[in-house]
Short mmCIF file of C-alpha atoms and ligand atoms in Angstrom, two decimals:
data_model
loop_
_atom_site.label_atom_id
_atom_site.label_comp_id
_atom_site.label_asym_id
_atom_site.label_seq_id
_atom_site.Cartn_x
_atom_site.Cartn_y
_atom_site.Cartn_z
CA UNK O 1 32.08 25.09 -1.88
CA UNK O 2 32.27 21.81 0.38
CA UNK O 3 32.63 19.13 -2.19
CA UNK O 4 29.49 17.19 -0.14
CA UNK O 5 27.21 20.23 -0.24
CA UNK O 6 28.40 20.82 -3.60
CA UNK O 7 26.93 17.34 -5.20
CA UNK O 8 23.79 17.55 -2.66
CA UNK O 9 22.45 20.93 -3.83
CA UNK O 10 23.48 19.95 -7.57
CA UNK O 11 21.05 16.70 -7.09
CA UNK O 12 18.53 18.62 -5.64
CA UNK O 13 18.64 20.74 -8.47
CA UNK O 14 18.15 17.86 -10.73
CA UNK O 15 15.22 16.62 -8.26
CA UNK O 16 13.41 19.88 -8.75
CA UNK O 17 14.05 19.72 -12.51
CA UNK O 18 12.34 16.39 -12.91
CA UNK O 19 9.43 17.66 -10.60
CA UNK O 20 9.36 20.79 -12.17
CA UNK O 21 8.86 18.84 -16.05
CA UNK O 22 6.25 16.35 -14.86
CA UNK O 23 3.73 17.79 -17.46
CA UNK O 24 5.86 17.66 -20.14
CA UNK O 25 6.84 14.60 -19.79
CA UNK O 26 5.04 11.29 -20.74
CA UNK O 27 4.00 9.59 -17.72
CA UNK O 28 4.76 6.37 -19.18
CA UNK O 29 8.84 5.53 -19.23
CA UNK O 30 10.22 6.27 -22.51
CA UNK O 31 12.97 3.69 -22.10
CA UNK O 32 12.95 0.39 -22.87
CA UNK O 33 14.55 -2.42 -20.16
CA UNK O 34 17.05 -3.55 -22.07
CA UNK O 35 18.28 0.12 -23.15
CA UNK O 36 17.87 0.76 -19.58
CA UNK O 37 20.66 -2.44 -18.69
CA UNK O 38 23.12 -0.65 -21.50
CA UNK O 39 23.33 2.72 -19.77
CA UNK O 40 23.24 1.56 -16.09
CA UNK O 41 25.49 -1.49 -17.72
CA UNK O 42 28.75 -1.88 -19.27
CA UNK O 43 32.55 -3.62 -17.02
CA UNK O 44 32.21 -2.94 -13.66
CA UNK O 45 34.76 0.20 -13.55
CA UNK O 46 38.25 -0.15 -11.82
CA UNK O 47 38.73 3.06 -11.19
CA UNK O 48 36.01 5.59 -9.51
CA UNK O 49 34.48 8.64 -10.42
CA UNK O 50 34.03 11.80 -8.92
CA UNK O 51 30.53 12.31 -7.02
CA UNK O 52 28.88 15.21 -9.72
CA UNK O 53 30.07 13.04 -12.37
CA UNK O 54 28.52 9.83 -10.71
CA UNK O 55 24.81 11.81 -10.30
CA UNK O 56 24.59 13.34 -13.34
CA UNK O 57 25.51 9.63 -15.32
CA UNK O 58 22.98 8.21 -13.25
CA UNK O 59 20.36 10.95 -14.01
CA UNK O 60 20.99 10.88 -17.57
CA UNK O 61 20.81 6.71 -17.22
CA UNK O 62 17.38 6.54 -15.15
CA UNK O 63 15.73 9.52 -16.19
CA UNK O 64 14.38 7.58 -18.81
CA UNK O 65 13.28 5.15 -16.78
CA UNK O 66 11.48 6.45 -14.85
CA UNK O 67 7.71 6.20 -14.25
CA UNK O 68 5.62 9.84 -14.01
CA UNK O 69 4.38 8.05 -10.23
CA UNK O 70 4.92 11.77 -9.32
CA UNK O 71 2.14 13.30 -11.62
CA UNK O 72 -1.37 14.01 -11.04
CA UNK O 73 -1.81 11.34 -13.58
CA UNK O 74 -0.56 8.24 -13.00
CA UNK O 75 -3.49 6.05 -11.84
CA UNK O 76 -1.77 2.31 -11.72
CA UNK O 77 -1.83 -0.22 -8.95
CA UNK O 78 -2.20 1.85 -5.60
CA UNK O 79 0.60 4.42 -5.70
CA UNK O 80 0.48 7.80 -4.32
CA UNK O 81 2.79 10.41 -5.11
CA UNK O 82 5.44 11.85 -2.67
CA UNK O 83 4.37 15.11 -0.74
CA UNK O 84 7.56 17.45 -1.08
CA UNK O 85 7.75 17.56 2.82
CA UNK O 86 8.01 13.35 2.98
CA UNK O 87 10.57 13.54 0.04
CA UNK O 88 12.83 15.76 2.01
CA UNK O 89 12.71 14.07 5.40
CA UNK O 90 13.48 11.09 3.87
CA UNK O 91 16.68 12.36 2.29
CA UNK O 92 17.55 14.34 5.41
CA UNK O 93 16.96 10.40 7.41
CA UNK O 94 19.19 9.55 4.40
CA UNK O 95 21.91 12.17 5.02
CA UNK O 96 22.04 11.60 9.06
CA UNK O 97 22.52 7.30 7.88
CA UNK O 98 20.37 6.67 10.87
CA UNK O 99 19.79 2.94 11.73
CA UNK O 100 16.75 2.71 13.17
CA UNK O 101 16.93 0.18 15.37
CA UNK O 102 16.91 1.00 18.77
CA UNK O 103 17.30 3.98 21.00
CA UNK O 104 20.99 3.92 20.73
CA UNK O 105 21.55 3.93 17.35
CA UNK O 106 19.26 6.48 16.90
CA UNK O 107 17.27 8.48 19.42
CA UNK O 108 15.73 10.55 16.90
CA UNK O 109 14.63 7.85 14.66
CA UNK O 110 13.26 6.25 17.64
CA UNK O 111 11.40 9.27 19.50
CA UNK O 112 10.01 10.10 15.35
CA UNK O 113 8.55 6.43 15.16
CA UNK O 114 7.00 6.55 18.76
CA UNK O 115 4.80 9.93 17.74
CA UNK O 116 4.57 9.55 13.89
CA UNK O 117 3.22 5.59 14.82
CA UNK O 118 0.48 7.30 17.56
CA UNK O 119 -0.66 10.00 15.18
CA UNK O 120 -1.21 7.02 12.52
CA UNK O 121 -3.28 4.96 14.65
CA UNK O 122 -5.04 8.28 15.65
CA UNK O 123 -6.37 8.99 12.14
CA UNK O 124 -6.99 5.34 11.40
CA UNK O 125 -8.96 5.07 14.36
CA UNK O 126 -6.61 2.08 15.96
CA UNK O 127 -6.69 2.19 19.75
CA UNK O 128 -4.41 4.23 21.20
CA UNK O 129 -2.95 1.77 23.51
CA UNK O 130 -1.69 -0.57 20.67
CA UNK O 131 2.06 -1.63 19.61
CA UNK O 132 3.36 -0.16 16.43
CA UNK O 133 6.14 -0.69 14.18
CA UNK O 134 7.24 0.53 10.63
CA UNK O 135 7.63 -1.81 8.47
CA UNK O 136 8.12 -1.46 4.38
CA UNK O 137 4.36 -1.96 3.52
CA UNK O 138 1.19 -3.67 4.09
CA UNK O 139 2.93 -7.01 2.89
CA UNK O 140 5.71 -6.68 5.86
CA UNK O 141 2.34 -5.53 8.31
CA UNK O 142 0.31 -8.53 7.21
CA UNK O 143 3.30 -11.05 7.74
CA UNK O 144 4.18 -9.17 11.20
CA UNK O 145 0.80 -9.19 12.22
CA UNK O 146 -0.10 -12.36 11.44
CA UNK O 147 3.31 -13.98 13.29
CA UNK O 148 1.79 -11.92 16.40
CA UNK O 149 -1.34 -13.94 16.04
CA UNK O 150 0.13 -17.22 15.69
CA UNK O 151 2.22 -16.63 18.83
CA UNK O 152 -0.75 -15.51 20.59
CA UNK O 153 -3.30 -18.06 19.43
CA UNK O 154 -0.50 -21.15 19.85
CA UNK O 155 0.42 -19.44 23.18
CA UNK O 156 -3.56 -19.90 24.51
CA UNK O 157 -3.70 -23.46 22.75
CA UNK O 158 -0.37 -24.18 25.01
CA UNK O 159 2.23 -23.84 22.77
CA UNK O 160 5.09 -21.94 22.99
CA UNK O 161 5.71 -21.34 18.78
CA UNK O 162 8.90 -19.41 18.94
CA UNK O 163 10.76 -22.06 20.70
CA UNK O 164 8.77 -25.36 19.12
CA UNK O 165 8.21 -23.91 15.85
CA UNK O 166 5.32 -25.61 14.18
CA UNK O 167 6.20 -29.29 13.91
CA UNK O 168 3.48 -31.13 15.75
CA UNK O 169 1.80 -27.33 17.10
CA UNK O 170 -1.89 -27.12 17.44
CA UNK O 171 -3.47 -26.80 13.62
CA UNK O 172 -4.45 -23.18 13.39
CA UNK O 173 -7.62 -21.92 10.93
CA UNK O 174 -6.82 -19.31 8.66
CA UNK O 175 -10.29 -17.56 7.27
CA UNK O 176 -9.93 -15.09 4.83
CA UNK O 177 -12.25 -13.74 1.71
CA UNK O 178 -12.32 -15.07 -1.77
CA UNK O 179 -11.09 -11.63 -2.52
CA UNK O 180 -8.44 -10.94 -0.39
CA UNK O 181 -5.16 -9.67 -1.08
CA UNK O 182 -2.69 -12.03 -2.51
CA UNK O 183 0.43 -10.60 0.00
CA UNK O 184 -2.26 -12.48 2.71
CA UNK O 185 -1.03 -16.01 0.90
CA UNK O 186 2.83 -14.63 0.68
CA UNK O 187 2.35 -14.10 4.45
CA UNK O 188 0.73 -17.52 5.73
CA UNK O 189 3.70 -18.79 3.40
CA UNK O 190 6.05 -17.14 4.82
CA UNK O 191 4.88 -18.33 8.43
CA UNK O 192 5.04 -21.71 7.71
CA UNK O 193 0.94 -22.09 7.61
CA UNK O 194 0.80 -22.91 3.63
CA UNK O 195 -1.34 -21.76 1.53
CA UNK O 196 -3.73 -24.85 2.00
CA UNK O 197 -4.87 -24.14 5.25
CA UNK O 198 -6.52 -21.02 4.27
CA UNK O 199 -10.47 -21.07 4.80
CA UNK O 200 -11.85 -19.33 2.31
CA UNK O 201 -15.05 -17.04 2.47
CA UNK O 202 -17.18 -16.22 -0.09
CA UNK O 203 -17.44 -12.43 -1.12
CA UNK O 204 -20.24 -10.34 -2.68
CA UNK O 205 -19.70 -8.94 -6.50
CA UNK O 206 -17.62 -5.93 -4.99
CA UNK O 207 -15.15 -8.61 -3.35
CA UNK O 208 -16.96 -8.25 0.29
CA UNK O 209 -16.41 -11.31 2.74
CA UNK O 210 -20.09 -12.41 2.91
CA UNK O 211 -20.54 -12.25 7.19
CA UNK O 212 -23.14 -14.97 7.42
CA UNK O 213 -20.64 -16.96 5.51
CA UNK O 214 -17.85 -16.32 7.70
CA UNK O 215 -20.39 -17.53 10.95
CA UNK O 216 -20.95 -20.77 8.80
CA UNK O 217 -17.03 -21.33 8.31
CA UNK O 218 -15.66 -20.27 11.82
CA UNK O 219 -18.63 -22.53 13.65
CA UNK O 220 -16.84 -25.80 11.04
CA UNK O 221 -14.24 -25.89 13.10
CA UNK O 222 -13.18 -25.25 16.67
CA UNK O 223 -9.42 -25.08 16.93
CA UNK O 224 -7.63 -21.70 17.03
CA UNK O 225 -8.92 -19.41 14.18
CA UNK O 226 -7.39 -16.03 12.65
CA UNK O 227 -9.50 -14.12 10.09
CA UNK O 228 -7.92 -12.06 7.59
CA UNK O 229 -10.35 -8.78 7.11
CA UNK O 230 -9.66 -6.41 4.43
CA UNK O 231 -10.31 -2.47 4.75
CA UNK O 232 -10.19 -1.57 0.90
CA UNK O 233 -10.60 -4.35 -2.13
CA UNK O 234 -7.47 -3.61 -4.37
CA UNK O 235 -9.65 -3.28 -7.25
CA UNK O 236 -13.00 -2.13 -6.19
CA UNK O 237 -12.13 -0.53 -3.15
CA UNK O 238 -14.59 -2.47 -0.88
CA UNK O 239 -14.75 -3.29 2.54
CA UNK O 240 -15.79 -6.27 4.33
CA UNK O 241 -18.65 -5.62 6.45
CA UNK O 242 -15.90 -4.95 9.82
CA UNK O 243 -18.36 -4.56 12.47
CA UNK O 244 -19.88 -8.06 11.65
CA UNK O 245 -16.59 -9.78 10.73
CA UNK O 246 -15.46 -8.46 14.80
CA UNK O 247 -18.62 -9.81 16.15
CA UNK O 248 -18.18 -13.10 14.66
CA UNK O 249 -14.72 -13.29 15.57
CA UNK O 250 -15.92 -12.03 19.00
CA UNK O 251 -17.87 -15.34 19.52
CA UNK O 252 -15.45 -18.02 19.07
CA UNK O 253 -12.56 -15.89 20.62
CA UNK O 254 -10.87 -15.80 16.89
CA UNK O 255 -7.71 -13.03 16.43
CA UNK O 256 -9.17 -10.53 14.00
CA UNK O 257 -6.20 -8.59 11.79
CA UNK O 258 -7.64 -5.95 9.14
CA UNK O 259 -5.61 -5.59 6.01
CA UNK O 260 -6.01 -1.88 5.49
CA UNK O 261 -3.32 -1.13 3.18
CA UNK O 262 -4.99 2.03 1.48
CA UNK O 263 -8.54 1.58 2.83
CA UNK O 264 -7.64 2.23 6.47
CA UNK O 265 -6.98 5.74 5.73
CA UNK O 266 -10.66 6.29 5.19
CA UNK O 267 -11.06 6.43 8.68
CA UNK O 268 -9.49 10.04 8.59
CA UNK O 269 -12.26 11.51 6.50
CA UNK O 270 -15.25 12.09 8.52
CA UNK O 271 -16.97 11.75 5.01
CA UNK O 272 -15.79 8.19 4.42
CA UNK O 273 -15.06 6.94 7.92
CA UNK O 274 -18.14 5.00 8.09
CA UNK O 275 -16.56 2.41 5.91
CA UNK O 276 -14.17 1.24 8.42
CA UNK O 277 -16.97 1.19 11.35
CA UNK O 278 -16.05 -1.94 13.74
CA UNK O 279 -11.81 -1.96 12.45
CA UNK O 280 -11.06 -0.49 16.15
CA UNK O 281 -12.07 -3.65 17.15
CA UNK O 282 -8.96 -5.77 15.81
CA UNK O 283 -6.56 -7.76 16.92
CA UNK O 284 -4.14 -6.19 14.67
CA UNK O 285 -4.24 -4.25 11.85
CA UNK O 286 -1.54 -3.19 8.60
CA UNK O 287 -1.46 -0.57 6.55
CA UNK O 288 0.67 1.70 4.09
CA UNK O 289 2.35 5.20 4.04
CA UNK O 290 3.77 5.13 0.57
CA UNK O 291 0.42 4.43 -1.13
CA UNK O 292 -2.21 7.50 0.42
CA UNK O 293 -0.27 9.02 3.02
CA UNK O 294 2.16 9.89 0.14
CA UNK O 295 5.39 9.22 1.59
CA UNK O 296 8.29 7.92 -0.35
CA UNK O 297 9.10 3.75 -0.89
CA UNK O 298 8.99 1.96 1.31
CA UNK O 299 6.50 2.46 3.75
CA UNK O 300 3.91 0.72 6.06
CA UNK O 301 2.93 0.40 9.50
CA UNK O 302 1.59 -2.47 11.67
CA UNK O 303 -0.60 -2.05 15.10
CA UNK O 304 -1.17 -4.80 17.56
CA UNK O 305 -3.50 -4.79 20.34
CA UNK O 306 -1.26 -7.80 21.71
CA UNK O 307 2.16 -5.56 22.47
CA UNK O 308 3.80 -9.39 24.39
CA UNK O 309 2.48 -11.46 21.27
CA UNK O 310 3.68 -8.72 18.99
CA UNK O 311 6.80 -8.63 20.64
CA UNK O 312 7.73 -12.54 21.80
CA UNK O 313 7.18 -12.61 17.99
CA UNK O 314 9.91 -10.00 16.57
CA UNK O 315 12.24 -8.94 19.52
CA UNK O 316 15.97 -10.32 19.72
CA UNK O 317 18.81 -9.69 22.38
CA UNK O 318 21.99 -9.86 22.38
CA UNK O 319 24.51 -8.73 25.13
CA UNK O 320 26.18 -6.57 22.83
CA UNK O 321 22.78 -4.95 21.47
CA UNK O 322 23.01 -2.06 23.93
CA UNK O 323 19.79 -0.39 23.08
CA UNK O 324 18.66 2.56 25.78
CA UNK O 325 15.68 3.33 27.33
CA UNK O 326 12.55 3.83 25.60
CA UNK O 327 10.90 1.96 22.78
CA UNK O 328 12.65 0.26 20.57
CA UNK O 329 11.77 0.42 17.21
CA UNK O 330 13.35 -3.04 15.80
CA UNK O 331 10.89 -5.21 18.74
CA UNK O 332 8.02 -4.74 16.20
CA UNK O 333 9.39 -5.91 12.89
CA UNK O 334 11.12 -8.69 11.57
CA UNK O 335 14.31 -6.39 10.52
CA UNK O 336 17.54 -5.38 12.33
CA UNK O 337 19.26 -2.59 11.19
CA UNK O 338 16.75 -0.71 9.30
CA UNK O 339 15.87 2.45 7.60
CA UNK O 340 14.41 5.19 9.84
CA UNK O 341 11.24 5.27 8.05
CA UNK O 342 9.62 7.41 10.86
CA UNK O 343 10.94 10.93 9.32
CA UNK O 344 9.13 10.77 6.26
CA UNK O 345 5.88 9.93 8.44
CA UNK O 346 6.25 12.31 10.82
CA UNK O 347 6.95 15.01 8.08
CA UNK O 348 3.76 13.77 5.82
CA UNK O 349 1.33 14.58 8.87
CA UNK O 350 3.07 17.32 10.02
CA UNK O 351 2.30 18.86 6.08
CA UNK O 352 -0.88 17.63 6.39
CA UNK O 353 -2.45 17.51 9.65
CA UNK O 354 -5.29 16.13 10.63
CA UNK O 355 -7.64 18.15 8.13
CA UNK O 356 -4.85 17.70 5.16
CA UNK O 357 -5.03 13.51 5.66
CA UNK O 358 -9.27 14.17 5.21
CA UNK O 359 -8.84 16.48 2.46
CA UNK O 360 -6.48 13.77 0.46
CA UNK O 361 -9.05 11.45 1.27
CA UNK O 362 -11.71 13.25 0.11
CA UNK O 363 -10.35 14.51 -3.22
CA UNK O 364 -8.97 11.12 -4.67
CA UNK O 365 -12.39 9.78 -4.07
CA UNK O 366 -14.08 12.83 -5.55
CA UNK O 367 -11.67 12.27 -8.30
CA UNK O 368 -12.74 8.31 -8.65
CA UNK O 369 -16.09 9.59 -8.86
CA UNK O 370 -15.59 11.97 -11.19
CA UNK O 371 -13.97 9.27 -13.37
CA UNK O 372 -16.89 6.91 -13.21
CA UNK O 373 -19.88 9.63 -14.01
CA UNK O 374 -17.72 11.03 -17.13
CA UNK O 375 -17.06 7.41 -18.12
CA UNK O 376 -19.86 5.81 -17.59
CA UNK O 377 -21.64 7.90 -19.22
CA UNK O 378 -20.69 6.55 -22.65
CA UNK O 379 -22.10 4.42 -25.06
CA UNK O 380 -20.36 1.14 -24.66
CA UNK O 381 -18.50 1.86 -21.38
CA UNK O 382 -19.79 0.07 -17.97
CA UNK O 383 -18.20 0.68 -14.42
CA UNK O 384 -17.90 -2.32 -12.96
CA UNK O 385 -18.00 -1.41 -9.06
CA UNK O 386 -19.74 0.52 -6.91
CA UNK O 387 -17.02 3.63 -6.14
CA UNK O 388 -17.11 3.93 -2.51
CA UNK O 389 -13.82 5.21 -2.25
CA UNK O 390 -10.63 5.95 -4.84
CA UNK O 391 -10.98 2.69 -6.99
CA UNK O 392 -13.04 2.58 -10.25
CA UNK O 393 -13.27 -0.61 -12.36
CA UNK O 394 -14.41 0.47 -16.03
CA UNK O 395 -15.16 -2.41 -19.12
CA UNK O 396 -15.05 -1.35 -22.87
CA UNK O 397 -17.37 -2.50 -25.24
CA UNK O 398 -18.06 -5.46 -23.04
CA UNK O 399 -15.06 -7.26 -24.75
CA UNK O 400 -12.26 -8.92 -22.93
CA UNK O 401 -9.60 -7.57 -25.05
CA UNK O 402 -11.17 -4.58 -26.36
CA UNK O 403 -11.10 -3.80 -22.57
CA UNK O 404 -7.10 -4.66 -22.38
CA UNK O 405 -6.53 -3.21 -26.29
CA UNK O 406 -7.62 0.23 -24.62
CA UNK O 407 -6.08 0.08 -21.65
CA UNK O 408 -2.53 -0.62 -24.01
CA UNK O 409 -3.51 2.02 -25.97
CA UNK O 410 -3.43 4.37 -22.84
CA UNK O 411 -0.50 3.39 -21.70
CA UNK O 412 1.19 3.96 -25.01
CA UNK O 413 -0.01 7.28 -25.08
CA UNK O 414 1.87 8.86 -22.03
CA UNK O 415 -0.93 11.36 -20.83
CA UNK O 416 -2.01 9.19 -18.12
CA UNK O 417 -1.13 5.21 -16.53
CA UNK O 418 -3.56 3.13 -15.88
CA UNK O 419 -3.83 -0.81 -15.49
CA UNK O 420 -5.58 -3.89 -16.33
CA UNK O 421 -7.35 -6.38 -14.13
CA UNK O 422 -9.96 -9.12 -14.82
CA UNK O 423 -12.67 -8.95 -12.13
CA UNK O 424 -14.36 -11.70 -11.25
CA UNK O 425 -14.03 -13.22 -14.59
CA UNK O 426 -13.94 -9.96 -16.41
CA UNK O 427 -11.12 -7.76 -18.08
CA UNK O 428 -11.59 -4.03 -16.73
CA UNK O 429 -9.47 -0.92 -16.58
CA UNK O 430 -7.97 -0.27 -13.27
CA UNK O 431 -7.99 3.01 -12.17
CA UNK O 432 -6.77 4.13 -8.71
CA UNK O 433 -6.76 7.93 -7.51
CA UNK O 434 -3.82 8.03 -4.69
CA UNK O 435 -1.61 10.93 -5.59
CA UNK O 436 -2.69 14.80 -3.42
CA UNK O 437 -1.07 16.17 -7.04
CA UNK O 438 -4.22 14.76 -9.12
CA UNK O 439 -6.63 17.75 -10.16
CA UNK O 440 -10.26 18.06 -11.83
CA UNK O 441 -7.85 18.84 -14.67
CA UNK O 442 -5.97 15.79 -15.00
CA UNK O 443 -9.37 13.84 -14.22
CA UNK O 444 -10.67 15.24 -17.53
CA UNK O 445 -7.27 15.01 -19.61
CA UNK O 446 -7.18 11.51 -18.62
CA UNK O 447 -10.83 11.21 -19.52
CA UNK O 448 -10.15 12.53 -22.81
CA UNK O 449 -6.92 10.08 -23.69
CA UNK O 450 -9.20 7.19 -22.35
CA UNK O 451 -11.76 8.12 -24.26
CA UNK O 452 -10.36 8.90 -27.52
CA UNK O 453 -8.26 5.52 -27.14
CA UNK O 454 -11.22 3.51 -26.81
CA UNK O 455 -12.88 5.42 -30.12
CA UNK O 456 -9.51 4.45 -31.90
CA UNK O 457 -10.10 0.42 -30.64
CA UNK O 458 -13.92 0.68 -32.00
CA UNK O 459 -12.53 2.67 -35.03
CA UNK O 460 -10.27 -0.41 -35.92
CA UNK O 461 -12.30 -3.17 -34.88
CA UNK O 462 -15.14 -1.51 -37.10
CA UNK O 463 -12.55 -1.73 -40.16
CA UNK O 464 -11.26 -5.31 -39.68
CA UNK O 465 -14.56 -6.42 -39.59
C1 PLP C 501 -5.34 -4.60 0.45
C2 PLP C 501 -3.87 -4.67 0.21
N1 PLP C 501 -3.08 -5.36 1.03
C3 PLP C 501 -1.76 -5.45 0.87
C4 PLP C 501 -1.13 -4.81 -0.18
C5 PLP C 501 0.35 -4.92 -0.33
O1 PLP C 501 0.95 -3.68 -0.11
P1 PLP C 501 2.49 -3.40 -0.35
O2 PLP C 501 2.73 -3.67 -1.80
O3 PLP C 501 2.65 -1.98 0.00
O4 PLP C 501 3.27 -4.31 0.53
C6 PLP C 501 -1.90 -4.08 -1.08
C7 PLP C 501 -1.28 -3.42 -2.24
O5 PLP C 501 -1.93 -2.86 -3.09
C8 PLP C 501 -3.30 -3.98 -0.87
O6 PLP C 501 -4.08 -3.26 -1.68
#
């Protein structure tokens, strides 16, 4: 055989292997970091090795590793699995070494971005006429975004920010919730705002940006103003009340962007699309692939309804960047050369379709639910939020660190991964239902691990006392 297709089908051998073992294996790593640094470690060889050899050292190195993100059962942060159809046009985008910058480098990867970017802002209910780009997640959409607004706000207050920069520019507001996300901060940093100009709004007890207090802080000032929205808490779920934040935003002309990183995709569900009532009204709006979509790192998208601000803000020429007719998919992000993220996209909704995106939705939140009733139903246990969508908050005993002690516990145990948060000045478990692979079964396995964790906390705390 070829000696290429030779170490391509052995690795997808050993891809289907470690897919195939998921519920065997502990979904926690088994490795620690610093056995992890010996295998992957050691001189840096002179010589090289042949391909088969070089896979199957690095499979027997990372295997260990690696975290069970591909089960049914791993709950932590906001990370979906990989559908099988995302996973395999991202190593055919992979094998073609695409560059996905423009139209000449790659017509394919540009024609995939143009579609798989419309059918995304179809099923998040973003206008149709809006710019798109792929970016790696909502933290690259927030910062892209937000650079579009600060070209188009400076641009109406008569300043030209990509040639003057922002010495001596116009003071822009920044408004944004008490519980937005912290990539929001990274962002205004990373634009050259700071941190300190961020207007902050109050939020409700499930992290909502209180609307009558978002009135009260836009009418304080009257200089250009760009509210940060969010479409999905990170640990409750919630959503800021979007129809409301748009009309305020609406009256003093303010650029509305809608940090939808996992929430957006409620929009999809007809069940749960109520939530994100009033988004379509953004200026701009970011979101992730990799976390419900279910498409391999890294993934995210950003929309603009500003395509010149979007653009004076990204694009670069060059006389030697011959780039073709057509979109071109490096105008909309801050990268060059770039992955062709498009392919695993495209592939995800192709798998899916429209119905398959609603169905996801639908089942991780059934599955949140789920969580909270057989939870909360025990002595001692309280769910913190209200479970509107895949995000449930749950305190133990309610004790700070019998709250973490179980949620270490967990973890130790390997049948499911789960994190900690404090919320609001309280220490909760962290659950998050993102993957299409979780089942009523793994619901009630995890149940049962959580469960008899917390009875071994109670058991111990009983006997020290
Ligand atoms: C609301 C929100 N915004 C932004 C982000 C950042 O996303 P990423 O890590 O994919 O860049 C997250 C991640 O959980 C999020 O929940």
């Amino acid at each position: 055989m070829d000696p290429v297709e030779d170490v391509l089908g052995l690795t997808a051998g050993y891809a289907a292997q470690f897919l195939s073992s998921l519920d065997e294996r502990p979904v926690r790593p088994s490795a620690s970091f610093e056995t992890l640094l010996d295998a992957f470690g050691g001189t840096l060889p002179d010589e090289g090795s042949e391909d088969a050899q070089v896979v199957a050292d690095l499979v027997a190195a990372a295997e260990p590793g690696v975290v069970g993100t591909q089960t049914g059962r791993y709950f932590g942060f906001v990370i979906g699995s990989a559908l099988p159809a995302a996973v395999a046009a991202d190593w055919l985008a992979t094998a073609w070494d695409q560059n996905g910058f423009s139209v000449v480098t790659s017509p394919a990867a540009a024609a995939v971005e143009d579609v798989a970017a419309r059918w995304t802002a179809e099923l998040l209910g973003v206008p149709g006429d809006v710019s798109g780009g792929f970016v790696t997640g909502a933290q690259g959409a927030n910062t892209t975004a937000l650079a579009a607004a600060r070209q188009h706000v400076l641009a109406r207050a008569g300043w030209d920010v990509g040639r003057e920069g922002l010495n001596g520019a116009p003071h822009v507001r920044v408004l944004a919730g008490a519980e937005r996300h912290v990539t929001i901060d990274r962002s205004l940093r990373l634009l050259g705002f700071g941190t300190a100009c961020l207007e902050l709004v109050p939020a409700d007890r499930q992290g909502r940006m209180l609307a009558r207090a978002l009135r009260e802080v836009l009418a304080a000032g009257d200089r250009p103003a760009i509210v940060c929205a969010q479409a999905g808490n990170v640990n409750t779920g919630a959503f800021d009340p979007l129809d409301e934040v748009a009309d305020a935003c609406e009256e003093v002309g303010a650029w509305l962007h809608v940090d939808g990183a996992f929430g957006l995709w409620a929009a999809a569900s007809p069940r749960y699309r109520h939530l994100v009532a009033g988004s379509e009204r953004a200026d701009s709006w970011g979101t992730d692939a990799h976390k419900w979509l279910n498409v391999p790192y890294d993934s995210g998208l950003v929309f603009c309804r500003h395509a010149d601000a979007h653009a004076e803000s990204m694009a670069v020429s060059a006389s030697y960047l011959q780039r073709g007719g057509g979109r071109s998919p490096s105008d909309w992000v801050p990268e060059s050369s770039r992955r062709a993220r498009g392919f695993a996209v495209w592939a995800a909704l192709r798998a899916l379709g429209r119905s398959g995106v609603a169905d996801l939705v639908d089942r991780c939140c059934a599955h949140a639910r789920a969580f909270a009733e057989l939870l909360g139903a025990q002595a001692d246990v309280e769910i913190l939020n209200e479970v509107v969508l895949n995000q449930v908050l749950v305190r133990f005993g309610d004790d700070d660190a019998t709250t973490r002690e179980v949620v270490r516990r967990v973890q130790e145990g390997g049948t499911c991964w789960l994190g900690a948060t404090d919320w609001q000045g309280r220490a909760a478990m962290r659950i998050s239902v993102s993957s299409f692979r979780t089942t009523a079964h793994d619901v009630e396995r995890s149940v049962a691990a959580i469960l008899e964790a917390a009875g071994a906390v109670r058991h111990a705390s009983a006997h020290a006392s």
